[in-house]
Coordinates of C-alpha atoms in Angstrom, one line a residue:
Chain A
X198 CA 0.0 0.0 0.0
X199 CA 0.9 3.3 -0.4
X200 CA 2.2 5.5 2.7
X201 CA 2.0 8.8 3.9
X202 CA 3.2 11.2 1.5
X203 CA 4.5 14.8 2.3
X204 CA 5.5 17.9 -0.1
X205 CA 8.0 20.1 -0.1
X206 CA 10.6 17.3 1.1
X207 CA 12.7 20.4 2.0
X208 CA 12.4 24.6 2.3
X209 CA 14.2 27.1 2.9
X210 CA 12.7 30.9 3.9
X211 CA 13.7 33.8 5.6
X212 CA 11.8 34.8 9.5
X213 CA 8.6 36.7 8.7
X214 CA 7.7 34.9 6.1
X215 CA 4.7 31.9 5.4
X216 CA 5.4 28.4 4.5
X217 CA 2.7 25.9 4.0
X218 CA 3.2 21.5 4.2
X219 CA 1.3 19.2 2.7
X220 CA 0.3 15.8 3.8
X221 CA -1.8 13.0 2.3
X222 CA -2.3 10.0 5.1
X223 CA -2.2 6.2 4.2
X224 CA -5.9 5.4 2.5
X225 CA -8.7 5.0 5.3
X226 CA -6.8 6.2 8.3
X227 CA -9.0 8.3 9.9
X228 CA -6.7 9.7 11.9
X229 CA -3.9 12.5 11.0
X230 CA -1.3 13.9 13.4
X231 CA 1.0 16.8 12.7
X232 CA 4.5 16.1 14.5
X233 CA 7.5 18.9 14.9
X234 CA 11.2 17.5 15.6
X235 CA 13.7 19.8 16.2
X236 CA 17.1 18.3 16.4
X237 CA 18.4 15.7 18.4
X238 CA 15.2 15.5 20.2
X239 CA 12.3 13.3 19.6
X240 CA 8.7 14.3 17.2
X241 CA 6.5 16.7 19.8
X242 CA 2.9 16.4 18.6
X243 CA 1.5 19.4 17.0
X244 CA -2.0 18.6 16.1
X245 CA -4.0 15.2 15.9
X246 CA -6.8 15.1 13.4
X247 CA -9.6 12.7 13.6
X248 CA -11.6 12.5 10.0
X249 CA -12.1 16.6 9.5
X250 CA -12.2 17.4 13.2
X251 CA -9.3 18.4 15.8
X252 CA -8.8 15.9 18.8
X253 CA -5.7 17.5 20.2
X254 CA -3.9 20.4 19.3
X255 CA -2.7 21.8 22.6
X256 CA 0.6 22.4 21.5
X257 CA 0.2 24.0 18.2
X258 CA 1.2 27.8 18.6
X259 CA -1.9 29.2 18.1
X260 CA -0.5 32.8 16.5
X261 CA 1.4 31.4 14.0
X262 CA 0.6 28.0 13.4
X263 CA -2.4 26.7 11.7
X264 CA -3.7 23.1 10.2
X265 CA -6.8 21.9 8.3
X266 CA -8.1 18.9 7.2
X267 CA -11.3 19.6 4.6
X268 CA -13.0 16.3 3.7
X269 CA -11.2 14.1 6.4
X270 CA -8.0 13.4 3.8
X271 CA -5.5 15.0 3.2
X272 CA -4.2 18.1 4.9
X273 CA -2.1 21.2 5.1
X274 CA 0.4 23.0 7.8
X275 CA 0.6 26.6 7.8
X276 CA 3.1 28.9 9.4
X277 CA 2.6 32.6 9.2
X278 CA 4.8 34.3 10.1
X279 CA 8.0 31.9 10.2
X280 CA 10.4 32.2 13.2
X281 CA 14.4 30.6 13.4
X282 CA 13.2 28.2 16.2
X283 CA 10.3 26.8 13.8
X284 CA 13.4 25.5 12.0
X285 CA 12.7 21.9 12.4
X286 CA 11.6 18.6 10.6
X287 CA 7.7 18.5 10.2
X288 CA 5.9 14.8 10.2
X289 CA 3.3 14.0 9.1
X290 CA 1.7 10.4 10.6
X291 CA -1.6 8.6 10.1
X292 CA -3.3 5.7 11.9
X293 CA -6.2 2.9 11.4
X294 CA -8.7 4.1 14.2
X295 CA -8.1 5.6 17.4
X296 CA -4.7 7.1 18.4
X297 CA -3.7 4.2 20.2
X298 CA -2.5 2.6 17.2
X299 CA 0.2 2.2 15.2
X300 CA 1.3 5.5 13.4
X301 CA 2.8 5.4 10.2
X302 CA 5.1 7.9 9.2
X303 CA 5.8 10.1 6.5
X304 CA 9.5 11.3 5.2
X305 CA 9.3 14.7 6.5
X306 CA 9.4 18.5 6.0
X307 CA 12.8 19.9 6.6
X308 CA 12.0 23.6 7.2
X309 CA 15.0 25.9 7.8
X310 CA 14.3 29.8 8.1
X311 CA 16.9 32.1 7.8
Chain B
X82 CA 12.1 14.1 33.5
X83 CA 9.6 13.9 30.5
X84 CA 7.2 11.6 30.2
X85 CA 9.2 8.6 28.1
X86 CA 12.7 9.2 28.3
X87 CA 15.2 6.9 27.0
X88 CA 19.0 5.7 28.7
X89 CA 21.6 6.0 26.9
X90 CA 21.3 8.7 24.5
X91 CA 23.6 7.0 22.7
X92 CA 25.4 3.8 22.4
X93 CA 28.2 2.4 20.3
X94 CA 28.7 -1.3 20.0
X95 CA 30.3 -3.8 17.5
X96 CA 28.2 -5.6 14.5
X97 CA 27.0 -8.9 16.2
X98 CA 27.3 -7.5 19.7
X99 CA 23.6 -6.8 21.2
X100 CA 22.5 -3.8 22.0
X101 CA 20.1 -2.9 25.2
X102 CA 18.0 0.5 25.7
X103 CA 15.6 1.6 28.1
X104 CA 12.7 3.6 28.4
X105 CA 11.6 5.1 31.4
X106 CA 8.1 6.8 32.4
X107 CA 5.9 8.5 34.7
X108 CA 2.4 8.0 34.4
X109 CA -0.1 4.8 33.5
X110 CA 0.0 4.1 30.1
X111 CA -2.6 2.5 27.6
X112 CA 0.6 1.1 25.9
X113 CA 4.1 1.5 24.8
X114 CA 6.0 1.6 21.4
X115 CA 9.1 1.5 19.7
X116 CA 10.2 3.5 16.5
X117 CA 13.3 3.8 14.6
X118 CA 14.6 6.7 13.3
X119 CA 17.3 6.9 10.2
X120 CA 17.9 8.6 7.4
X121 CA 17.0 6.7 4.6
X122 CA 13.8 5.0 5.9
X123 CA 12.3 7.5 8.5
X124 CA 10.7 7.2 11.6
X125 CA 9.1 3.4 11.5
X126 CA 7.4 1.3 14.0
X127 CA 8.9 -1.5 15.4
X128 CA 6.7 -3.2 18.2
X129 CA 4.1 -2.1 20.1
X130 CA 3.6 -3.4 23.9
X131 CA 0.1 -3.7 26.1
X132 CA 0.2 -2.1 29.6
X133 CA -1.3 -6.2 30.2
X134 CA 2.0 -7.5 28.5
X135 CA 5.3 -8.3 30.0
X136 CA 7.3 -9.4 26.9
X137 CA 6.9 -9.2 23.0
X138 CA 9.5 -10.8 20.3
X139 CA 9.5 -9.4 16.8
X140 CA 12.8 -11.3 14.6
X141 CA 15.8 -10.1 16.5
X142 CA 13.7 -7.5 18.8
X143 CA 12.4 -8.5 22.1
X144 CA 10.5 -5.5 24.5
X145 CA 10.0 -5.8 27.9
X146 CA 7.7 -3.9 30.3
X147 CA 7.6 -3.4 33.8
X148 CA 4.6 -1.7 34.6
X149 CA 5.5 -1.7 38.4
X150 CA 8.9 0.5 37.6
X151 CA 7.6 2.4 35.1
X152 CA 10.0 1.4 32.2
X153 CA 10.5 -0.6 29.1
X154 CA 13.6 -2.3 27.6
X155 CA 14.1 -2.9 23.8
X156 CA 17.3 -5.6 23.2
X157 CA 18.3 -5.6 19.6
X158 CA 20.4 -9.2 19.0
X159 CA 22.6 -9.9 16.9
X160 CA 23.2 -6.8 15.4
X161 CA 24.0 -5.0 12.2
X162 CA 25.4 -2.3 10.3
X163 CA 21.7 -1.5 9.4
X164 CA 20.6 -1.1 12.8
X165 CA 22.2 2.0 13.2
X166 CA 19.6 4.7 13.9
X167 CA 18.2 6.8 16.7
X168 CA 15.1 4.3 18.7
X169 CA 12.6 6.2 20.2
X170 CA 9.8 4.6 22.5
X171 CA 6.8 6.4 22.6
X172 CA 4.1 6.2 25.8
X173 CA 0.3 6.0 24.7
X174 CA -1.1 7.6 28.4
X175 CA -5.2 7.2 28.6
X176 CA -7.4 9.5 27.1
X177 CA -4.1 11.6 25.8
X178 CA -1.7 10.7 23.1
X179 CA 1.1 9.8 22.2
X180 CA 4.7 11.6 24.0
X181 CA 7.7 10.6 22.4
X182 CA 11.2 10.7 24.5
X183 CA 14.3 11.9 23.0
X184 CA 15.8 8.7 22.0
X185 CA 19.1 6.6 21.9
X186 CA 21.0 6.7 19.4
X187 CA 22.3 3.1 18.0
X188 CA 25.8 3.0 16.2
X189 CA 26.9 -0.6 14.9
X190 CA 30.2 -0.5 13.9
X191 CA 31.5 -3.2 11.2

């Protein structure tokens, strides 16, 4: 089967400005989890999606950060405006039913603002 | 310390030799799981663990769990070049998700 796929693999902006990821979950997970790993430390959830609707997003930073997921699929990562310690990997994960499951990962965003 | 925390953060051992790390934490847990981490492959997971299970075996991995001291051991035997990666267990706590701890990471030297 196919996994979780992510766009841009890498990008590279200047503080201040927007960046957007992309993420398109394994077919029929239901459930969709943003994940930000700086280096050398482990994936801190951002956001978990279930279908359309948020389940968790407690530590998403609110003023900048934003995440949707129209029509329970795929979904997008904003960041507006960009700041040097958002530099980091951005994951993308999906999972068959609830979040105590296995997650499957995607390759990652690597996101370095200048 | 956080929630899943591993020990060491990092290990170096020769191809063949096994390789032992733990994971410690501080709350009940739903379950426990192990991910790998390189750069070719990602962040994949290995084994998950029941908070009613003691011991799991998947091909050369074998995950314990202690509930009563908190903590979780994932022995890697036998190992290979290819096992070289950062591990990362990952505590599923009721009615919250998933926390990942920093991780070990594995050398195998040839």
């Amino acid at each position: 089967e196919a996994g979780v796929a992510q766009s841009p693999r890498y990008k590279i902006i200047e503080k201040r400005q927007s960046v957007a990821f992309w993420c398109n979950p394994i077919s029929g997970h239901a459930t969709l989890y943003w994940y930000q790993q700086i280096l050398g430390q482990g994936p801190k959830l951002l956001i978990q999606f279930q279908n359309n609707g948020v389940v968790d997003d407690s530590q998403l930073p609110k003023d900048r950060f934003s995440a949707e997921r129209l029509k329970g699929v795929d979904s997008t990562l904003k960041i507006q405006p960009a700041k040097l310690e958002d530099s980091a990997v951005y994951l993308c994960a999906s999972s068959f039913g609830q979040s105590y499951n296995e997650q499957f990962f995607g390759p990652g965003t690597r996101l370095t603002v200048l | 310390s956080q929630q899943g925390e591993e020990d060491p953060q990092a290990l170096s051992i020769q191809e063949g030799e096994n390789a032992t790390m733990n994971c410690s934490y501080k709350t009940s847990i739903n379950n426990l799981q192990w991910y790998r981490q390189n750069s070719g492959r990602g962040l994949v997971h290995l084994i998950l663990i029941r908070s009613n299970e003691r011991e799991k075996h998947s091909g050369r991995l074998r995950v314990t769990l202690d509930t009563s001291k908190k903590s979780s051991s994932l022995l890697i035997t036998a190992s290979r070049a290819a096992d070289t990666a950062s591990y990362f267990c990952a505590t599923v706590i009721y009615g919250q998700n998933f926390v990942f701890g920093p991780g070990t990471r594995l050398s195998v030297l040839p």
